[in-house]
JSON list of C-alpha atoms in Angstrom, two decimals:
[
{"chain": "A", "resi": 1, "resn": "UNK", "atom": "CA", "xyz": [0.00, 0.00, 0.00]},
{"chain": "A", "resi": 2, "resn": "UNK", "atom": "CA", "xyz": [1.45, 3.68, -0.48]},
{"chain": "A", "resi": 3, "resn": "UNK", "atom": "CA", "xyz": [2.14, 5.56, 2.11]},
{"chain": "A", "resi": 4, "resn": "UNK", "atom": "CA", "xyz": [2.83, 9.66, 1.89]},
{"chain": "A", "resi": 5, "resn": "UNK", "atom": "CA", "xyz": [4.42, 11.34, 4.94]},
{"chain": "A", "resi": 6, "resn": "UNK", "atom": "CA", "xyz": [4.71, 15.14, 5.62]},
{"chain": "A", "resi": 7, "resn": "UNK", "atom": "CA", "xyz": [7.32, 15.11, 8.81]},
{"chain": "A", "resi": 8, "resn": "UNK", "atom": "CA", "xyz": [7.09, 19.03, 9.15]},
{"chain": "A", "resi": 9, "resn": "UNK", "atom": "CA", "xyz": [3.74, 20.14, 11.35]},
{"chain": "A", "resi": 10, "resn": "UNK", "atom": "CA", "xyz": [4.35, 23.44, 10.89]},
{"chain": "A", "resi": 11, "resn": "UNK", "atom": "CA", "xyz": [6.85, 26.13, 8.93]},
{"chain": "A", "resi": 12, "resn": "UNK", "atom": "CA", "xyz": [7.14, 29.72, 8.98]},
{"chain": "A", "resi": 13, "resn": "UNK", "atom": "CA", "xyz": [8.87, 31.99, 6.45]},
{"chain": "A", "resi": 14, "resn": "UNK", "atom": "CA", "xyz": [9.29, 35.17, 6.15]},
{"chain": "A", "resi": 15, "resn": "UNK", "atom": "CA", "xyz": [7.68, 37.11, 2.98]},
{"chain": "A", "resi": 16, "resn": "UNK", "atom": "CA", "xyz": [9.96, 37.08, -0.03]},
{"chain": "A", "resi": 17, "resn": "UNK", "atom": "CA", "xyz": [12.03, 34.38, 0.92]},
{"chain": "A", "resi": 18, "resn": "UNK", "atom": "CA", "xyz": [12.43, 30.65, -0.16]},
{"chain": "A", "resi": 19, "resn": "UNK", "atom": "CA", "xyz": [10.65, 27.76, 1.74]},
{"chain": "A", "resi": 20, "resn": "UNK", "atom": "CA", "xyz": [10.75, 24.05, 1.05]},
{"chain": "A", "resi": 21, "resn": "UNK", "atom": "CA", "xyz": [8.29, 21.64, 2.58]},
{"chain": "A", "resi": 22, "resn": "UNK", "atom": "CA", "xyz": [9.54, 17.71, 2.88]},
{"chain": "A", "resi": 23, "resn": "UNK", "atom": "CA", "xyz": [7.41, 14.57, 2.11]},
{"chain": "A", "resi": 24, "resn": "UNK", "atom": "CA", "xyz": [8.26, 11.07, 1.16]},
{"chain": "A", "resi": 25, "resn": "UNK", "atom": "CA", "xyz": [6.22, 8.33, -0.19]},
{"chain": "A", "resi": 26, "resn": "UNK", "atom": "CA", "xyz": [6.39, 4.81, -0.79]},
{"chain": "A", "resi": 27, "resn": "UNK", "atom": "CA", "xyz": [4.55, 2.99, -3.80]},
{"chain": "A", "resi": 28, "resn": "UNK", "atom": "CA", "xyz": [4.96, -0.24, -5.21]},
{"chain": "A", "resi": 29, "resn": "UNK", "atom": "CA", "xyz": [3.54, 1.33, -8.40]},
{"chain": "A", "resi": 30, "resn": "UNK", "atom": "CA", "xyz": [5.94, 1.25, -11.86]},
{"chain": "A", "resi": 31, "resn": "UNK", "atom": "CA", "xyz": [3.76, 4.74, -12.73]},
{"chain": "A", "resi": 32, "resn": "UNK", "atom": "CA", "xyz": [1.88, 7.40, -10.57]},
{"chain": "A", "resi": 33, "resn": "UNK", "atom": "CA", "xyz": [1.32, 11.07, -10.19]},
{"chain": "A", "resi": 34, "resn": "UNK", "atom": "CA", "xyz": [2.72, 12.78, -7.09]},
{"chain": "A", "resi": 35, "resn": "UNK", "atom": "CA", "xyz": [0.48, 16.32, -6.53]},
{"chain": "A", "resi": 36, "resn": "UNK", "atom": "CA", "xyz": [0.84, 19.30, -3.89]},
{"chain": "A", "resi": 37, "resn": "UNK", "atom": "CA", "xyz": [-2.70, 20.72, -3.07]},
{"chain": "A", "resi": 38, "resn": "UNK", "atom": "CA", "xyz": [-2.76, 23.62, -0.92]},
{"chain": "A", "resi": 39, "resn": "UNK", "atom": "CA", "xyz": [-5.68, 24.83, 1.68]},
{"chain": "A", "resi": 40, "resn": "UNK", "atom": "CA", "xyz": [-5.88, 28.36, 2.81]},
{"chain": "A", "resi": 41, "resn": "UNK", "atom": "CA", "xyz": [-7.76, 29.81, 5.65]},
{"chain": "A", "resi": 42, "resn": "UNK", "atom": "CA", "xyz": [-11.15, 29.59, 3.01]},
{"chain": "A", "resi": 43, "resn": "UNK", "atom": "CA", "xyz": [-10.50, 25.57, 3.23]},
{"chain": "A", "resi": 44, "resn": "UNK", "atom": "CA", "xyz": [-10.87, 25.74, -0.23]},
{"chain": "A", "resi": 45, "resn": "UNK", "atom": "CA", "xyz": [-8.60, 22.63, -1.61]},
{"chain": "A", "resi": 46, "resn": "UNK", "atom": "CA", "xyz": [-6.61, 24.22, -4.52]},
{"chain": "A", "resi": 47, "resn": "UNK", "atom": "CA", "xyz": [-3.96, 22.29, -6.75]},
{"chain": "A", "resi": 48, "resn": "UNK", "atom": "CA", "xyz": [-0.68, 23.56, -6.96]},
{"chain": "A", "resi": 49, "resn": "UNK", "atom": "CA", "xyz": [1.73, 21.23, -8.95]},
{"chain": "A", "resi": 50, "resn": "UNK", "atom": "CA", "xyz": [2.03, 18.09, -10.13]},
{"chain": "A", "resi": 51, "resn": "UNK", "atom": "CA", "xyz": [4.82, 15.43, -11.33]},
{"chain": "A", "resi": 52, "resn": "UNK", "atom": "CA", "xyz": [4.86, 12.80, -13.03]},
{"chain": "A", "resi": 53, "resn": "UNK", "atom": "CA", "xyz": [6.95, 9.44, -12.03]},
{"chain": "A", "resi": 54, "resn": "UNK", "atom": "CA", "xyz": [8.04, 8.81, -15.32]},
{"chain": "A", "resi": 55, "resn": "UNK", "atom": "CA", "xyz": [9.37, 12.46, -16.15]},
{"chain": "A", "resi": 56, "resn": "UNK", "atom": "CA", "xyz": [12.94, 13.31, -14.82]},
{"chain": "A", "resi": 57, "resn": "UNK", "atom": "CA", "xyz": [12.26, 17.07, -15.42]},
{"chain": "A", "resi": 58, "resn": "UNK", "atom": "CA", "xyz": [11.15, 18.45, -12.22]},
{"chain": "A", "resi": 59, "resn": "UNK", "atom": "CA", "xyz": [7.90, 20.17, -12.76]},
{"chain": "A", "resi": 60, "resn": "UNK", "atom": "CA", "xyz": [7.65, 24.00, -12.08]},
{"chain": "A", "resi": 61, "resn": "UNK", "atom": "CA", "xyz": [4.67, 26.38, -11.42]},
{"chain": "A", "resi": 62, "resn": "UNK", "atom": "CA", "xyz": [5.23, 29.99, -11.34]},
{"chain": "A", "resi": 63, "resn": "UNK", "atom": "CA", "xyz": [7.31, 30.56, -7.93]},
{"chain": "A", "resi": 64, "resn": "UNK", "atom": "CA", "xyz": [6.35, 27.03, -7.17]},
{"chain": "A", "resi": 65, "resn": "UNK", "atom": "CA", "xyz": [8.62, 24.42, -7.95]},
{"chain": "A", "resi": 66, "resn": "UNK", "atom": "CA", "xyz": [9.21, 20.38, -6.95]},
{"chain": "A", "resi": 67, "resn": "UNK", "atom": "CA", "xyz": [12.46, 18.82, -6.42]},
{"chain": "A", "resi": 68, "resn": "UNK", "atom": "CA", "xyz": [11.39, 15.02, -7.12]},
{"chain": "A", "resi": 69, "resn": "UNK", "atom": "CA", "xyz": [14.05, 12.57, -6.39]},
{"chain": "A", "resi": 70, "resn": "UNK", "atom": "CA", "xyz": [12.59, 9.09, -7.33]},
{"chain": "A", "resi": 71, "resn": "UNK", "atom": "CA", "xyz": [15.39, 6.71, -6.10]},
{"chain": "A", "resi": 72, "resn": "UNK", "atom": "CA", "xyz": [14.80, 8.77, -2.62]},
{"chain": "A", "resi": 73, "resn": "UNK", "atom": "CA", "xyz": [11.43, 8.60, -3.03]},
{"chain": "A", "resi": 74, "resn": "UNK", "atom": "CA", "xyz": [11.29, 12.31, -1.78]},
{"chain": "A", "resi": 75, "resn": "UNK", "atom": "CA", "xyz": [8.87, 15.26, -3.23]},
{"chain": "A", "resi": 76, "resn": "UNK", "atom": "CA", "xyz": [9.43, 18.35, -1.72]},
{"chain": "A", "resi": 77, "resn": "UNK", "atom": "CA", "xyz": [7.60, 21.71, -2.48]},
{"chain": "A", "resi": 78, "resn": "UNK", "atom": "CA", "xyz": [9.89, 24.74, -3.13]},
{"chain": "A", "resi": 79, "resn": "UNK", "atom": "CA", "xyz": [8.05, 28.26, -2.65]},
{"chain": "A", "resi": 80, "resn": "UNK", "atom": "CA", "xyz": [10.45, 31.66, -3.78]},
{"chain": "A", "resi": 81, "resn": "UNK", "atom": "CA", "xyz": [9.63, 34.63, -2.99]},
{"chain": "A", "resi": 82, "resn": "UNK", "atom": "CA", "xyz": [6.78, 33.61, -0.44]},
{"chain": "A", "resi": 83, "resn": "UNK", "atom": "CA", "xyz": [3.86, 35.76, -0.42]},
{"chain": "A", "resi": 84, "resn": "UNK", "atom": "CA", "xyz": [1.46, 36.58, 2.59]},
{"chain": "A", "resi": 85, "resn": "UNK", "atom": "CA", "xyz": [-1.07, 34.86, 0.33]},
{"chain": "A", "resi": 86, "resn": "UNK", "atom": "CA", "xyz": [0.70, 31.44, 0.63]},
{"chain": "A", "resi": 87, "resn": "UNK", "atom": "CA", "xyz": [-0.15, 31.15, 4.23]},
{"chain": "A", "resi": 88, "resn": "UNK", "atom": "CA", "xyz": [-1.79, 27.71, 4.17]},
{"chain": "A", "resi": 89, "resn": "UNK", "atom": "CA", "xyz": [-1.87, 24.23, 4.86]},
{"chain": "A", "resi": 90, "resn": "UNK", "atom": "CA", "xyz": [-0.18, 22.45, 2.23]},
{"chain": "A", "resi": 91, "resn": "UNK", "atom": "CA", "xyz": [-0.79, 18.81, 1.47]},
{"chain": "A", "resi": 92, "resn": "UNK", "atom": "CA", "xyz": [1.43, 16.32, -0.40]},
{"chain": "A", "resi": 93, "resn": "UNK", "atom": "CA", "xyz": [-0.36, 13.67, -2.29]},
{"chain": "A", "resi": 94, "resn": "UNK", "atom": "CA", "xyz": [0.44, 10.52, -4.62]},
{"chain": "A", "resi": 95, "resn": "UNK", "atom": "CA", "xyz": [-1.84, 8.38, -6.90]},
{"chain": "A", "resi": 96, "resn": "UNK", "atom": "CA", "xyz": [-2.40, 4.76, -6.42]},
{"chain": "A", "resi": 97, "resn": "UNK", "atom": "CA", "xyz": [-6.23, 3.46, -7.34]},
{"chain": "A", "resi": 98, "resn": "UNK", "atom": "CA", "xyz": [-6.85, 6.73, -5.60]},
{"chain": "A", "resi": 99, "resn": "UNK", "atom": "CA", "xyz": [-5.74, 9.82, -3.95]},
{"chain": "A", "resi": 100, "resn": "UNK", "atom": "CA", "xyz": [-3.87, 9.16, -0.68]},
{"chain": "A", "resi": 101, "resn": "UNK", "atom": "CA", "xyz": [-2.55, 12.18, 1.21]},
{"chain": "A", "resi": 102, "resn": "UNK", "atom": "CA", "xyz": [-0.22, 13.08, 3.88]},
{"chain": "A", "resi": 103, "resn": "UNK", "atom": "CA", "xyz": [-1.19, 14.69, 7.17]},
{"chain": "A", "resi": 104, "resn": "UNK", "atom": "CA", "xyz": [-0.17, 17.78, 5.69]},
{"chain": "A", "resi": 105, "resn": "UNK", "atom": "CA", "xyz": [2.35, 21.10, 6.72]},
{"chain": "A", "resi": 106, "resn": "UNK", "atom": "CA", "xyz": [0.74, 24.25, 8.20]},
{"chain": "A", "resi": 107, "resn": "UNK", "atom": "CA", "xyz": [2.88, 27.32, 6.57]},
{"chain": "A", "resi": 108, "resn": "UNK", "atom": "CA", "xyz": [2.82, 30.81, 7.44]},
{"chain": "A", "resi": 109, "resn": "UNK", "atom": "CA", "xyz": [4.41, 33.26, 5.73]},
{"chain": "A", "resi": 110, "resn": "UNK", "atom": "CA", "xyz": [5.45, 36.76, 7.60]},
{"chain": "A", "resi": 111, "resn": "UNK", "atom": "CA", "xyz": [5.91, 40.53, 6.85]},
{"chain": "B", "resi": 1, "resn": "UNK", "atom": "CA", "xyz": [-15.48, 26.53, -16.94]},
{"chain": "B", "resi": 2, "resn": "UNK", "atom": "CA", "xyz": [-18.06, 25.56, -13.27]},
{"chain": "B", "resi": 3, "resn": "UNK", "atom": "CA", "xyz": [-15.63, 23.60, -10.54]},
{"chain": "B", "resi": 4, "resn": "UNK", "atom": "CA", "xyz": [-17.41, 21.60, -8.45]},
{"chain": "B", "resi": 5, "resn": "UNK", "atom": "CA", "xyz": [-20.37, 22.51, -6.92]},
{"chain": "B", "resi": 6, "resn": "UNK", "atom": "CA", "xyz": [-21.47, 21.57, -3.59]},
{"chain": "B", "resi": 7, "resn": "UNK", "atom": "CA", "xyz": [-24.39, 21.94, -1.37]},
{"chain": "B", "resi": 8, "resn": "UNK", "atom": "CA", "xyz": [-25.66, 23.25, 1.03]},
{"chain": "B", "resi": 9, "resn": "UNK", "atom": "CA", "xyz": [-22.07, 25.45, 1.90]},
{"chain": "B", "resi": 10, "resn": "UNK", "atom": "CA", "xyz": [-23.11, 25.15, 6.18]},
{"chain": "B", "resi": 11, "resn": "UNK", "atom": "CA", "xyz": [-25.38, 23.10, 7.77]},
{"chain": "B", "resi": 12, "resn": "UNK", "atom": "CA", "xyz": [-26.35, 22.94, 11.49]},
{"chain": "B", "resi": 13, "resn": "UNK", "atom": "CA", "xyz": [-29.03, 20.33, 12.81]},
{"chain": "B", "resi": 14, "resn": "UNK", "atom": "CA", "xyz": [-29.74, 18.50, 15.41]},
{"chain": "B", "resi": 15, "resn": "UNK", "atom": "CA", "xyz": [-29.01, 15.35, 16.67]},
{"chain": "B", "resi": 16, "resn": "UNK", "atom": "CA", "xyz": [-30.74, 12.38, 15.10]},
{"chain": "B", "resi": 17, "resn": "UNK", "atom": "CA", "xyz": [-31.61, 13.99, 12.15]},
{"chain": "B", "resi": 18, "resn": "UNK", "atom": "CA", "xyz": [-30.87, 13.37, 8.56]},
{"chain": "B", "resi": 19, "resn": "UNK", "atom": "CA", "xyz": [-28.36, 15.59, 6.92]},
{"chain": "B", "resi": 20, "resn": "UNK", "atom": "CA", "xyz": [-28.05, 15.37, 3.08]},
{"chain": "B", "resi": 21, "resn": "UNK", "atom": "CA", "xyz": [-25.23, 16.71, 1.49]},
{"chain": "B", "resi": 22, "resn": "UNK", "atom": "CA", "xyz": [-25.04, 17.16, -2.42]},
{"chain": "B", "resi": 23, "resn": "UNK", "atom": "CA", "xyz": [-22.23, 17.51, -5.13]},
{"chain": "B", "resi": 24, "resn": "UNK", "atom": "CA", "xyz": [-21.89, 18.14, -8.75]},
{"chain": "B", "resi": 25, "resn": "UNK", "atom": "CA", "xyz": [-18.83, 17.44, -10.19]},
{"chain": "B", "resi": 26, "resn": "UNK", "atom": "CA", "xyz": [-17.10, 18.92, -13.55]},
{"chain": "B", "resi": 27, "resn": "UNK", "atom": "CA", "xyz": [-18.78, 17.98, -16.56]},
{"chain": "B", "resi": 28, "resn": "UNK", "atom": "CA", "xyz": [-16.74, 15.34, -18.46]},
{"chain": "B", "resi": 29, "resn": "UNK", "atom": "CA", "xyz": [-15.06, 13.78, -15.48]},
{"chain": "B", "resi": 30, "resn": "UNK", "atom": "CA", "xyz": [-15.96, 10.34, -14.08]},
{"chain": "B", "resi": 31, "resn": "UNK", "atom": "CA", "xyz": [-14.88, 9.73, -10.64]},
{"chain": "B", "resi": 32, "resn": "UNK", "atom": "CA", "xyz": [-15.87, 10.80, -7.98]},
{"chain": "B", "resi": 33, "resn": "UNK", "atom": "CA", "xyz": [-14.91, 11.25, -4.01]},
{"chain": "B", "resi": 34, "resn": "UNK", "atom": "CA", "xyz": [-16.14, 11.77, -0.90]},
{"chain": "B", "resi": 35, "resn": "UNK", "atom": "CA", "xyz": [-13.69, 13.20, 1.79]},
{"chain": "B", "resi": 36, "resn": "UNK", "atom": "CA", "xyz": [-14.28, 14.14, 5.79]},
{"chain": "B", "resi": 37, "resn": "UNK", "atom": "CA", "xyz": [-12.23, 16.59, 7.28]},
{"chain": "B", "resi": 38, "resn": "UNK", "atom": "CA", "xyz": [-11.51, 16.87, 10.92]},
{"chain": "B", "resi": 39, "resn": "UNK", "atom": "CA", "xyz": [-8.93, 19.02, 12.77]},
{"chain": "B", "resi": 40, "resn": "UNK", "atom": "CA", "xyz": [-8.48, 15.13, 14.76]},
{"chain": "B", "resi": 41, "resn": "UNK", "atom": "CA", "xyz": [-8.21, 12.88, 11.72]},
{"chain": "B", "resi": 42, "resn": "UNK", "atom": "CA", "xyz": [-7.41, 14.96, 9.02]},
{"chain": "B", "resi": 43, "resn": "UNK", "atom": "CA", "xyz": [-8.61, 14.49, 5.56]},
{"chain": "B", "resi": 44, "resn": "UNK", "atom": "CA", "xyz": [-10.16, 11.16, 4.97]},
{"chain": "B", "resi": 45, "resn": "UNK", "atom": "CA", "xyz": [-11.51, 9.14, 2.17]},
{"chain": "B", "resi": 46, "resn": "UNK", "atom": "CA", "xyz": [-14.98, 7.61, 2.49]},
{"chain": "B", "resi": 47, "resn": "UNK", "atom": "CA", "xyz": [-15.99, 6.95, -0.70]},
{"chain": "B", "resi": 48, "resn": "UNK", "atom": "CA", "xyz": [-15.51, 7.15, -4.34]},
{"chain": "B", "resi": 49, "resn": "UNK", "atom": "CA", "xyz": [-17.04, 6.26, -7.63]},
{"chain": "B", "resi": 50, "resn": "UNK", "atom": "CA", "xyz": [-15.94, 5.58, -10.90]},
{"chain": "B", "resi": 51, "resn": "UNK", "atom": "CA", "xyz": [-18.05, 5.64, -13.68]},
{"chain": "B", "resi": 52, "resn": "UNK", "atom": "CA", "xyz": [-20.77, 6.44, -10.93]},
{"chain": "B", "resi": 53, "resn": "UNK", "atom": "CA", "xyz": [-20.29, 2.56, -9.42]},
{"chain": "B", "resi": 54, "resn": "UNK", "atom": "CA", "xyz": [-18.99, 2.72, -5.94]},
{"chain": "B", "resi": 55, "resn": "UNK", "atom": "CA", "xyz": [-15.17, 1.60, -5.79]},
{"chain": "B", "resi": 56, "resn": "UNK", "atom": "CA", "xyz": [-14.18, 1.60, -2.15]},
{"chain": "B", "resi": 57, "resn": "UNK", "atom": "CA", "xyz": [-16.60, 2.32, 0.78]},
{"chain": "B", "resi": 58, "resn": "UNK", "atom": "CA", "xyz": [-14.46, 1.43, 3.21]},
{"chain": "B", "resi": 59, "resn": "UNK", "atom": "CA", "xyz": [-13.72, 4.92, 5.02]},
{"chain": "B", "resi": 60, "resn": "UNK", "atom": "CA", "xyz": [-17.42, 5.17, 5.30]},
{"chain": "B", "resi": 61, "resn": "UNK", "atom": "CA", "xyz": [-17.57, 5.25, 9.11]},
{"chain": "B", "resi": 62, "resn": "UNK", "atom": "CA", "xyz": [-21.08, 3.78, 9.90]},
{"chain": "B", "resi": 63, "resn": "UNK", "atom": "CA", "xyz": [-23.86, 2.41, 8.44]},
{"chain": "B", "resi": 64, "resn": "UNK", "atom": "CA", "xyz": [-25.61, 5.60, 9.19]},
{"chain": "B", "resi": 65, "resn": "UNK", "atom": "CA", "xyz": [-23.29, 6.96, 6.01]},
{"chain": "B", "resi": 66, "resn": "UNK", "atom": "CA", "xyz": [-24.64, 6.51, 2.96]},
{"chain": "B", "resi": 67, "resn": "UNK", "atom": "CA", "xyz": [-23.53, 7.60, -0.62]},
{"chain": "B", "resi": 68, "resn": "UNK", "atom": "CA", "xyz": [-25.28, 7.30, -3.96]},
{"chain": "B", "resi": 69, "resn": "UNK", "atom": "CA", "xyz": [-23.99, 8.65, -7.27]},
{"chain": "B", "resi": 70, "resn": "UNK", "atom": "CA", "xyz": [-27.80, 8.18, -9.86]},
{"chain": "B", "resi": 71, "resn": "UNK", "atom": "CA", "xyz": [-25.53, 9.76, -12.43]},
{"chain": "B", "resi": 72, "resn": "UNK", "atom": "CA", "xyz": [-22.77, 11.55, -13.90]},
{"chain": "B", "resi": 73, "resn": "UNK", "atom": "CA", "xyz": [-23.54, 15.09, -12.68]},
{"chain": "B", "resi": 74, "resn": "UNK", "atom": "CA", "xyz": [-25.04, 14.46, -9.25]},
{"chain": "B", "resi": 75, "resn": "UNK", "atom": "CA", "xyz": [-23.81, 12.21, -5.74]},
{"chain": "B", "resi": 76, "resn": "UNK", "atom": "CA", "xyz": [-25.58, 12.67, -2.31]},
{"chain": "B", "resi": 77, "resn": "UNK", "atom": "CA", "xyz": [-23.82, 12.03, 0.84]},
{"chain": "B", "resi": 78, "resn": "UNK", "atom": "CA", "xyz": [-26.84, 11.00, 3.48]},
{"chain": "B", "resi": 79, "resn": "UNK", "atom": "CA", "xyz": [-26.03, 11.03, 7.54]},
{"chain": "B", "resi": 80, "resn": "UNK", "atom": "CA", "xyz": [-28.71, 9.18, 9.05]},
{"chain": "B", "resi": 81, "resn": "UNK", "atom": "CA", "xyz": [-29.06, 9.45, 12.15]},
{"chain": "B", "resi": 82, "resn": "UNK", "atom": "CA", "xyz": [-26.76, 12.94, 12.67]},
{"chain": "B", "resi": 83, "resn": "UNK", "atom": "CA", "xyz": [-24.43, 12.46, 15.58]},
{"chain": "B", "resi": 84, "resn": "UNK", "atom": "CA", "xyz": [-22.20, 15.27, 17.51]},
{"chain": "B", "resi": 85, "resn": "UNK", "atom": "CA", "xyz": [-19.27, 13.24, 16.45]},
{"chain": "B", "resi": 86, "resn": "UNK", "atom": "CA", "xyz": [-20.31, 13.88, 12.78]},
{"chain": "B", "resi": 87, "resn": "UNK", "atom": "CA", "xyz": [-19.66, 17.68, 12.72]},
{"chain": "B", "resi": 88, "resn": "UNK", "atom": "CA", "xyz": [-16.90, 18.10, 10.30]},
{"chain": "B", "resi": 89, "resn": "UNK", "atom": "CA", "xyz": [-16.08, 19.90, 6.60]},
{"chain": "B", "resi": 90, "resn": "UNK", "atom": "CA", "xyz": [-16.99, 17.30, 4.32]},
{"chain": "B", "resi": 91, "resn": "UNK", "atom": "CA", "xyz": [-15.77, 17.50, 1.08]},
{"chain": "B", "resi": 92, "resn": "UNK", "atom": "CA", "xyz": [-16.79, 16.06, -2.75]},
{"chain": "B", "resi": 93, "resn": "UNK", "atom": "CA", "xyz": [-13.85, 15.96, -4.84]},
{"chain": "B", "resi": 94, "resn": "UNK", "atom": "CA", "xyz": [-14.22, 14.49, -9.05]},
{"chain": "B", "resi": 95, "resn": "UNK", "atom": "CA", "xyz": [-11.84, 14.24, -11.51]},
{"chain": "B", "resi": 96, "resn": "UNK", "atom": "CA", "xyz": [-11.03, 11.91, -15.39]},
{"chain": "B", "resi": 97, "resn": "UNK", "atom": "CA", "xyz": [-9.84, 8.00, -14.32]},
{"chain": "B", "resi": 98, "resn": "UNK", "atom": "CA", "xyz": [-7.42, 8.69, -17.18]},
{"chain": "B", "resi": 99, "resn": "UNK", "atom": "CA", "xyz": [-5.50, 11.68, -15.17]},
{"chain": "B", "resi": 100, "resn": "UNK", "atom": "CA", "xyz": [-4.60, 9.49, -12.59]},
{"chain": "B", "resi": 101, "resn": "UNK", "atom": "CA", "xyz": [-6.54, 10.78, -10.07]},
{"chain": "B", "resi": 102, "resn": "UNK", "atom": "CA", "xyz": [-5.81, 14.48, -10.28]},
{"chain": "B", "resi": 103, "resn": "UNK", "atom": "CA", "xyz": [-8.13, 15.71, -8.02]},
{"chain": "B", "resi": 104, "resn": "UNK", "atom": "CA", "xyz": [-10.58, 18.98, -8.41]},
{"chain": "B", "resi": 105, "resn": "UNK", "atom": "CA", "xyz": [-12.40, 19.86, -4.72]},
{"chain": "B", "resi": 106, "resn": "UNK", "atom": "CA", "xyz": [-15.55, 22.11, -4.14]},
{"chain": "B", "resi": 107, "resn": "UNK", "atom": "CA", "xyz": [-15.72, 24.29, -1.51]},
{"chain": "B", "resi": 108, "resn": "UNK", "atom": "CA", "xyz": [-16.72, 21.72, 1.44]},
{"chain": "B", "resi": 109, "resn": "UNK", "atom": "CA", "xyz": [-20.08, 21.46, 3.47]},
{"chain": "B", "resi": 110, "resn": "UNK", "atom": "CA", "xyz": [-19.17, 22.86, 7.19]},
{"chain": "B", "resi": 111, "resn": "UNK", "atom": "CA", "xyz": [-21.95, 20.02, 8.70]},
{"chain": "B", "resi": 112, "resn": "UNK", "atom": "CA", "xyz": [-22.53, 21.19, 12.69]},
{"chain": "B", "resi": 113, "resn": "UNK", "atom": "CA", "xyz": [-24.14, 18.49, 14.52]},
{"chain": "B", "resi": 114, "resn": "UNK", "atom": "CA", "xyz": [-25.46, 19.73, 17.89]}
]
């Protein structure tokens, strides 16, 4: 069975500067998605990014950027130049028969 | 292009009674999920369809949870009896089978049980 694991509760940042939030997974899938989704204080659940397992190019999204390492089996979130509007919980995610998601990383971004 | 669409946004009742909760997903996409969110348990899987068939029921709690999916545009999440322990942001979630589950939420239903 997979298994997703955010190890960071809680981050802070201050605004303009670069944060990275951990998570690690385990599949016994050849081919999967791996997806950040990201819940402000609305609780809307908003997408961010997503990678692919079979693409070696690390996928990128505006200021938002992964750094997948496959044989680590480690998908962290990169955020430059945080903004007081990415102050949110931020979920890590990975596709087998369904979605199955970490416990997630509460981020809060400073002036 | 309409996300998904759920209803009603807050709900308070009262114990014992039957809470509905409704969801219409993006037009074109075939699966569909039911997730619970409590500060507690975090975000949990219930149920989810494909092809409106029910897959996997097995985060539904109790047999007081029901889901039904009559077709592709509408599911209904039914709470019968309402418990305290049931107050939660429940959310309905679709998306295409072939995008490996890439997930679109609605808003959630805040449900208050008192």
């Amino acid at each position: 069975a997979q298994t997703v694991t955010q190890s960071q509760p809680e981050m802070s940042v201050q605004e303009a500067e670069t944060v990275t939030l951990s998570c690690t997974y385990d599949t016994s899938e050849s081919n999967y998605y791996l997806f950040w989704y990201k819940q402000p204080p609305s609780r809307q659940m908003i997408l961010v990014i997503r990678q692919e397992a079979y693409k070696q190019q690390n996928a990128t999204e505006n200021r938002f950027s992964v750094n997948f390492q496959k044989a680590a089996k480690s998908f962290s979130l990169k955020i430059s130049d945080s903004q007081l509007g990415d102050t949110a919980m931020y979920f890590c995610a990975g596709s087998q028969g369904n979605l199955i998601f970490g416990k997630g990383t509460k981020l809060s971004v400073k002036p | 292009d309409a996300g998904v669409i759920q209803s009603p946004r807050h709900e308070v009742t009262e114990m014992g009674q039957e809470v509905t909760l409704r969801c219409k997903p993006i037009s074109g996409h075939n699966s569909l999920f039911w997730y619970r969110q409590t500060m507690m348990r975090g975000l949990e899987l219930l149920i989810y369809f494909n092809n409106n068939v029910p897959i996997d029921d097995s985060g539904m709690p109790e047999d007081r949870f029901s889901a039904k999916m009559p077709n592709a545009s509408f599911s209904t999440l039914k709470i019968q009896p309402s418990e305290p322990r049931d107050s939660a942001v429940y959310f309905c979630a679709s998306s295409l089978l072939t995008s490996f589950y890439e997930q679109y939420f609605g808003p959630g239903t805040r449900l208050t049980v008192t």
